[in-house]
Amino acid sequence: MSDVIVVGAGLAGLCCARELATEGVDVQVVERSDAVGGRLRTDEVDGFLLDRGFQVLLTAYPEAQRALDYERLGLRPFYAGALVRHGGRFTRLADPLRHPFAAASGLPAGPGSVLDKLRVARLRRRLAGASLNEVLEAPQVTTAEALRLEGFSREMVDGFFRPYLGGIFLDPTLETSSRLFAYVFKLFAQGDAALPAAGMQAIPRQLAENLPEAAVRFSATVESLDRGGVTLAGGERLEAGTVVVAADGPEAARLTGAVEAPAARATTCVYFAAERSPLGEPILVLDGEGRGPVNDLCVPSDVAPSYAPPGAALISASILGIPSEDDDGVEAAVREQLRGWFGAQVDVWRRLAVYRIPFALPAQPPAVLATAQRPARLRAGLFVCGDHRDTASIQGAMVSGRRAAAAVRGIDSGPSCAL
Ligand SMILES: Cc1cc2nc3c(=O)[nH]c(=O)nc-3n(C[C@H](O)[C@H](O)[C@H](O)COP(=O)(O)OP(=O)(O)OC[C@H]3O[C@@H](n4cnc5c(N)ncnc54)[C@H](O)[C@@H]3O)c2cc1C
């Protein structure tokens, strides 16, 4: 018997449990898998750190700044900008404020015109002057429509924004709400995109450090819940006056019957080991030619050397969606595309893993995000949190966990929780 059972040890569940435990609440986290992290997991394979799908921490996330010790995570930043593959060559599109010379020299190069690049700088300046709350409360359209309204050319949208934002939202159609676009664009400009030295799972591991030893029970799937607690697969019953469902959106919908299951954004990540990096710098590469299958690529070991053993490089290639081919077929298609980018060196790369992630993010088109910051309390004794209740991101998951903890304690979560 606990005061509170939290279902799920992803970021939302951990943040919720941690807040409650700090206030002296007796909390039990029940997790289906064998470790903390949910969608933030890192596997170690032959000395390489493989995140289960490429992702980054934006250091400007307010809740991450509040809850995490960045120093101990050993965060390593990406270059503020990207290399865009367009017209058979790479063009560097740099952040105009942080790398003004590189940005200026990229002005005439494609994709997009000089005017497009100046529009990027204008948008960046405008968003810098708005608060995060203003950005998240602005009228919303789809991202594609917002880019059109900003005056960006089709070439700039297809050659830069589609692979860049599509890679963040896992949404090549850019139907994602313009609020999320502005939010992410602003945060990218305010801080770094970074990787922890020990892989992305270091983030939930750090959050779990503050929980009592036995607070998380692993390999325990909650099959159903009711007013007195939860029942695990296999029939065991755990009792608690309060249950917080911190599972992913579809599972939260199944368990509670009171929240809508979000549509899924899917991705596939292919990892290769190489003797040397094809890039030699910590930069993201975007497919501005729309040929695919790879949408974006990076060399995590150029960002954080601990991602690969000494004398080796780790290459991460991301595909939007789930390809129908088997892993060998996916590998062959990826190699063919990347041979066009980097030449014959690609042939000696060794495939390490293919991760297919059918539910990576909840889709957040305008109709869905209009109701973001959804209440944590569903009914007496039942609460819900997770990225599907907020912005679909590390930030959204973390802050929704804190909001749920505040709701359990019956207190107002305060204005800082509105981010
Ligand atoms: C490939 C990929 C790339 C991403 N890129 C980024 C990025 O670059 N930046 C960013 O900010 N965000 C990114 N995200 C999103 C971010 O990782 C998620 O928004 C966040 O991790 C979600 O956390 P959560 O706690 O809401 O859900 P989850 O991480 O899904 O946690 C839910 C937990 O509940 C457990 N669970 C589910 N059902 C049950 C049950 N019945 N019983 C017991 N336990 C259960 C699950 O095992 C899981 O551990 C990405 C996600 C993916 C997958």
XYZ file of N, CA and C in Angstrom, residues 180-295:
348
model
N 4.426 25.094 -31.819
C 5.585 24.248 -31.518
C 6.784 24.665 -32.351
N 6.519 25.029 -33.597
C 7.597 25.499 -34.480
C 8.268 26.720 -33.854
N 7.468 27.708 -33.462
C 8.036 28.937 -32.904
C 8.751 28.653 -31.581
N 8.162 27.769 -30.807
C 8.712 27.402 -29.494
C 10.101 26.774 -29.650
N 10.166 25.784 -30.538
C 11.424 25.065 -30.743
C 12.469 25.973 -31.389
N 12.036 26.768 -32.352
C 12.949 27.682 -33.053
C 13.557 28.664 -32.053
N 12.732 29.151 -31.159
C 13.192 30.094 -30.135
C 14.191 29.419 -29.194
N 13.860 28.200 -28.765
C 14.735 27.513 -27.805
C 16.069 27.109 -28.438
N 16.030 26.725 -29.724
C 17.288 26.403 -30.421
C 18.203 27.626 -30.417
N 17.603 28.813 -30.568
C 18.406 30.035 -30.643
C 18.912 30.449 -29.263
N 18.158 30.080 -28.227
C 18.501 30.541 -26.872
C 19.578 29.707 -26.193
N 19.776 28.491 -26.686
C 20.755 27.617 -26.026
C 21.348 26.663 -27.033
N 21.867 25.551 -26.525
C 22.494 24.557 -27.403
C 21.591 23.343 -27.562
N 21.783 22.631 -28.663
C 21.291 21.261 -28.770
C 22.470 20.415 -28.302
N 22.231 19.536 -27.329
C 23.378 18.876 -26.698
C 23.120 17.402 -26.425
N 24.220 16.669 -26.279
C 24.173 15.255 -25.880
C 24.921 15.100 -24.557
N 24.355 14.324 -23.625
C 25.104 14.024 -22.395
C 26.231 13.030 -22.716
N 27.338 13.142 -21.983
C 28.489 12.270 -22.264
C 28.125 10.790 -22.192
N 27.222 10.417 -21.308
C 26.895 8.998 -21.137
C 25.655 8.583 -21.928
N 25.215 9.397 -22.877
C 24.031 9.058 -23.659
C 22.785 9.696 -23.073
N 21.722 9.725 -23.882
C 20.505 10.443 -23.464
C 19.855 9.839 -22.214
N 20.082 8.545 -21.988
C 19.449 7.936 -20.804
C 20.046 8.466 -19.501
N 21.173 9.160 -19.617
C 21.746 9.765 -18.412
C 20.762 10.769 -17.802
N 19.888 11.329 -18.634
C 18.919 12.321 -18.121
C 17.926 11.659 -17.150
N 17.174 10.630 -17.587
C 16.283 9.996 -16.599
C 17.035 9.340 -15.448
N 18.234 8.840 -15.710
C 18.994 8.231 -14.597
C 19.268 9.272 -13.519
N 19.606 10.477 -13.957
C 19.879 11.520 -12.961
C 18.601 11.868 -12.193
N 17.473 11.915 -12.897
C 16.212 12.228 -12.212
C 15.871 11.155 -11.174
N 16.214 9.896 -11.501
C 15.867 8.786 -10.600
C 16.766 8.740 -9.372
N 17.931 9.387 -9.448
C 18.872 9.353 -8.319
C 18.233 9.862 -7.031
N 17.309 10.809 -7.165
C 16.740 11.420 -5.962
C 15.586 10.629 -5.359
N 15.261 9.498 -5.998
C 14.148 8.702 -5.462
C 14.684 7.673 -4.472
N 13.872 7.306 -3.476
C 14.318 6.248 -2.570
C 14.614 4.955 -3.341
N 15.515 4.138 -2.810
C 16.019 2.907 -3.463
C 14.912 2.065 -4.113
N 13.887 1.724 -3.329
C 12.881 0.770 -3.818
C 11.695 1.465 -4.477
N 11.848 2.745 -4.792
C 10.684 3.493 -5.290
C 10.257 3.066 -6.686
N 11.177 2.507 -7.475
C 10.785 2.081 -8.827
C 10.802 0.557 -8.911
N 9.693 0.000 -9.332
C 9.619 -1.448 -9.538
C 9.606 -1.721 -11.044
N 10.563 -2.521 -11.520
C 10.708 -2.760 -12.956
C 10.011 -4.054 -13.384
N 9.905 -4.197 -14.704
C 9.305 -5.390 -15.319
C 7.925 -5.674 -14.725
N 7.163 -4.639 -14.491
C 5.810 -4.764 -13.934
C 4.873 -3.915 -14.796
N 3.998 -4.585 -15.511
C 3.067 -3.889 -16.406
C 1.721 -3.702 -15.730
N 1.256 -2.473 -15.702
C -0.082 -2.234 -15.153
C -1.105 -2.616 -16.220
N -1.954 -3.555 -15.864
C -2.947 -4.050 -16.824
C -4.220 -3.204 -16.752
N -4.591 -2.851 -15.522
C -5.803 -2.046 -15.365
C -5.716 -1.255 -14.059
N -6.590 -0.261 -13.943
C -6.616 0.493 -12.685
C -8.058 0.761 -12.283
N -8.217 1.003 -10.986
C -9.542 1.358 -10.468
C -9.354 2.304 -9.291
N -10.418 2.570 -8.562
C -10.322 3.608 -7.526
C -9.379 3.242 -6.387
N -9.108 1.952 -6.193
C -8.266 1.567 -5.049
C -6.824 1.265 -5.395
N -6.452 1.338 -6.677
C -5.079 0.997 -7.044
C -4.970 0.448 -8.449
N -3.977 -0.451 -8.652
C -3.762 -0.987 -9.996
C -3.627 -2.502 -9.919
N -3.895 -3.145 -11.066
C -3.672 -4.581 -11.167
C -2.611 -4.815 -12.231
N -1.607 -5.614 -11.876
C -0.518 -5.888 -12.820
C -0.872 -7.061 -13.719
N -0.185 -7.128 -14.858
C -0.322 -8.305 -15.718
C 0.114 -9.501 -14.863
N -0.665 -10.540 -14.814
C -0.356 -11.662 -13.928
C -1.261 -11.655 -12.704
N -1.935 -10.530 -12.493
C -2.981 -10.514 -11.469
C -2.623 -9.852 -10.156
N -1.329 -9.576 -9.914
C -0.975 -8.964 -8.621
C -1.636 -7.596 -8.481
N -2.055 -7.309 -7.253
C -2.756 -6.034 -7.020
C -1.912 -5.124 -6.130
N -1.800 -3.863 -6.537
C -1.089 -2.875 -5.718
C -2.099 -1.804 -5.325
N -2.145 -1.493 -4.040
C -3.169 -0.538 -3.593
C -2.591 0.840 -3.313
N -3.365 1.837 -3.641
C -2.974 3.229 -3.368
C -4.208 4.103 -3.486
N -4.217 5.161 -2.714
C -5.356 6.083 -2.774
C -5.347 6.909 -4.053
N -4.160 7.070 -4.616
C -4.015 7.923 -5.806
C -3.159 7.223 -6.846
N -3.583 7.307 -8.096
C -2.794 6.752 -9.206
C -2.505 7.867 -10.203
N -1.230 7.968 -10.602
C -0.841 8.915 -11.661
C -0.396 8.086 -12.855
N -1.083 8.238 -13.974
C -0.715 7.493 -15.181
C 0.277 8.339 -15.975
N 1.535 7.864 -16.005
C 2.600 8.590 -16.716
C 3.080 7.758 -17.906
N 2.183 6.975 -18.463
C 2.505 6.158 -19.639
C 2.410 7.034 -20.891
N 2.873 6.508 -22.015
C 2.732 7.231 -23.285
C 1.247 7.419 -23.616
N 0.956 8.320 -24.552
C -0.430 8.685 -24.846
C -1.367 7.520 -25.131
N -1.017 6.624 -26.062
C -1.937 5.525 -26.369
C -2.218 4.634 -25.158
N -1.176 4.370 -24.360
C -1.363 3.504 -23.190
C -2.149 4.244 -22.097
N -1.921 5.541 -21.976
C -2.692 6.334 -21.006
C -4.167 6.318 -21.393
N -4.442 6.366 -22.693
C -5.838 6.326 -23.158
C -6.471 4.981 -22.804
N -5.710 3.902 -23.023
C -6.244 2.568 -22.733
C -6.511 2.404 -21.236
N -5.553 2.838 -20.422
C -5.681 2.604 -18.979
C -6.765 3.462 -18.345
N -6.844 4.721 -18.753
C -7.781 5.633 -18.067
C -9.155 5.670 -18.730
N -9.192 5.432 -20.034
C -10.454 5.583 -20.765
C -10.934 7.028 -20.759
N -10.096 7.931 -20.286
C -10.550 9.323 -20.106
C -9.685 10.321 -20.862
N -8.656 9.858 -21.574
C -7.891 10.782 -22.415
C -7.860 10.200 -23.831
N -7.719 11.098 -24.772
C -7.757 10.670 -26.168
C -6.394 10.135 -26.593
N -6.364 9.029 -27.324
C -5.081 8.488 -27.793
C -4.558 9.364 -28.929
N -3.335 9.899 -28.793
C -2.813 10.738 -29.870
C -2.357 9.899 -31.046
N -2.359 10.504 -32.231
C -1.770 9.824 -33.394
C -0.259 9.783 -33.187
N 0.383 8.810 -33.840
C 1.818 8.594 -33.614
C 2.672 9.245 -34.685
N 3.821 9.768 -34.280
C 4.887 10.146 -35.207
C 6.000 9.115 -35.036
N 6.396 8.511 -36.140
C 7.335 7.392 -36.067
C 8.681 7.767 -36.680
N 9.714 7.037 -36.279
C 11.037 7.265 -36.860
C 11.858 5.980 -36.811
N 12.881 5.951 -37.641
C 13.801 4.813 -37.689
C 15.216 5.375 -37.655
N 16.056 4.748 -36.853
C 17.431 5.257 -36.715
C 18.405 4.125 -37.043
N 19.327 4.395 -37.956
C 20.317 3.392 -38.356
C 21.685 3.862 -37.865
N 22.366 2.994 -37.123
C 23.697 3.340 -36.603
C 24.778 2.559 -37.344
N 25.877 3.246 -37.648
C 27.047 2.615 -38.255
C 28.275 2.932 -37.407
N 29.223 1.972 -37.425
C 30.547 2.228 -36.853
C 31.507 2.478 -38.009
N 32.404 3.452 -37.821
C 33.385 3.751 -38.867
C 34.732 4.005 -38.207
N 35.774 3.928 -39.017
C 37.107 4.214 -38.457
C 37.321 5.704 -38.272
N 36.656 6.484 -39.129
C 36.761 7.941 -38.948
C 35.425 8.590 -39.307
N 35.260 9.797 -38.799
C 34.007 10.519 -39.034
C 33.986 11.091 -40.446
N 32.847 10.987 -41.128
C 32.761 11.626 -42.448
C 32.606 13.145 -42.330
N 32.375 13.643 -41.131
C 32.143 15.084 -40.940
C 33.321 15.773 -40.251
N 33.769 15.200 -39.136
C 34.870 15.803 -38.391
C 34.463 17.030 -37.604
N 33.179 17.222 -37.406
C 32.716 18.329 -36.559
C 31.313 18.001 -36.038
N 30.923 18.619 -34.923
C 29.642 18.275 -34.288
C 28.458 18.999 -34.932
N 28.123 18.604 -36.124
C 27.090 19.337 -36.864
C 26.031 18.369 -37.387
N 24.812 18.872 -37.519
C 23.716 18.072 -38.062
C 23.681 18.255 -39.577
N 23.490 17.145 -40.299
C 23.388 17.208 -41.756
C 21.936 16.943 -42.149
N 21.401 17.769 -43.018
C 20.007 17.628 -43.453
C 19.937 17.266 -44.918
N 18.984 16.398 -45.259
C 18.754 16.058 -46.660
C 17.831 17.113 -47.275
N 18.417 18.091 -47.942
C 17.617 19.143 -48.569
C 17.174 18.777 -49.972
N 17.448 17.527 -50.366
C 17.082 17.110 -51.736
C 15.803 16.288 -51.737
N 15.351 15.912 -50.544
C 14.082 15.184 -50.425
C 14.091 13.811 -51.056
N 15.296 13.244 -51.259
C 15.353 11.932 -51.920
C 15.175 10.808 -50.919
N 15.712 11.019 -49.715
C 15.628 10.001 -48.678
C 16.398 8.753 -49.042
N 16.301 7.729 -48.229
C 15.451 7.654 -47.037
C 15.956 8.489 -45.849
N 17.256 8.836 -45.838
C 17.769 9.540 -44.652
C 17.303 10.995 -44.673
N 16.710 11.432 -43.573
C 16.292 12.838 -43.446
C 17.384 13.681 -42.809
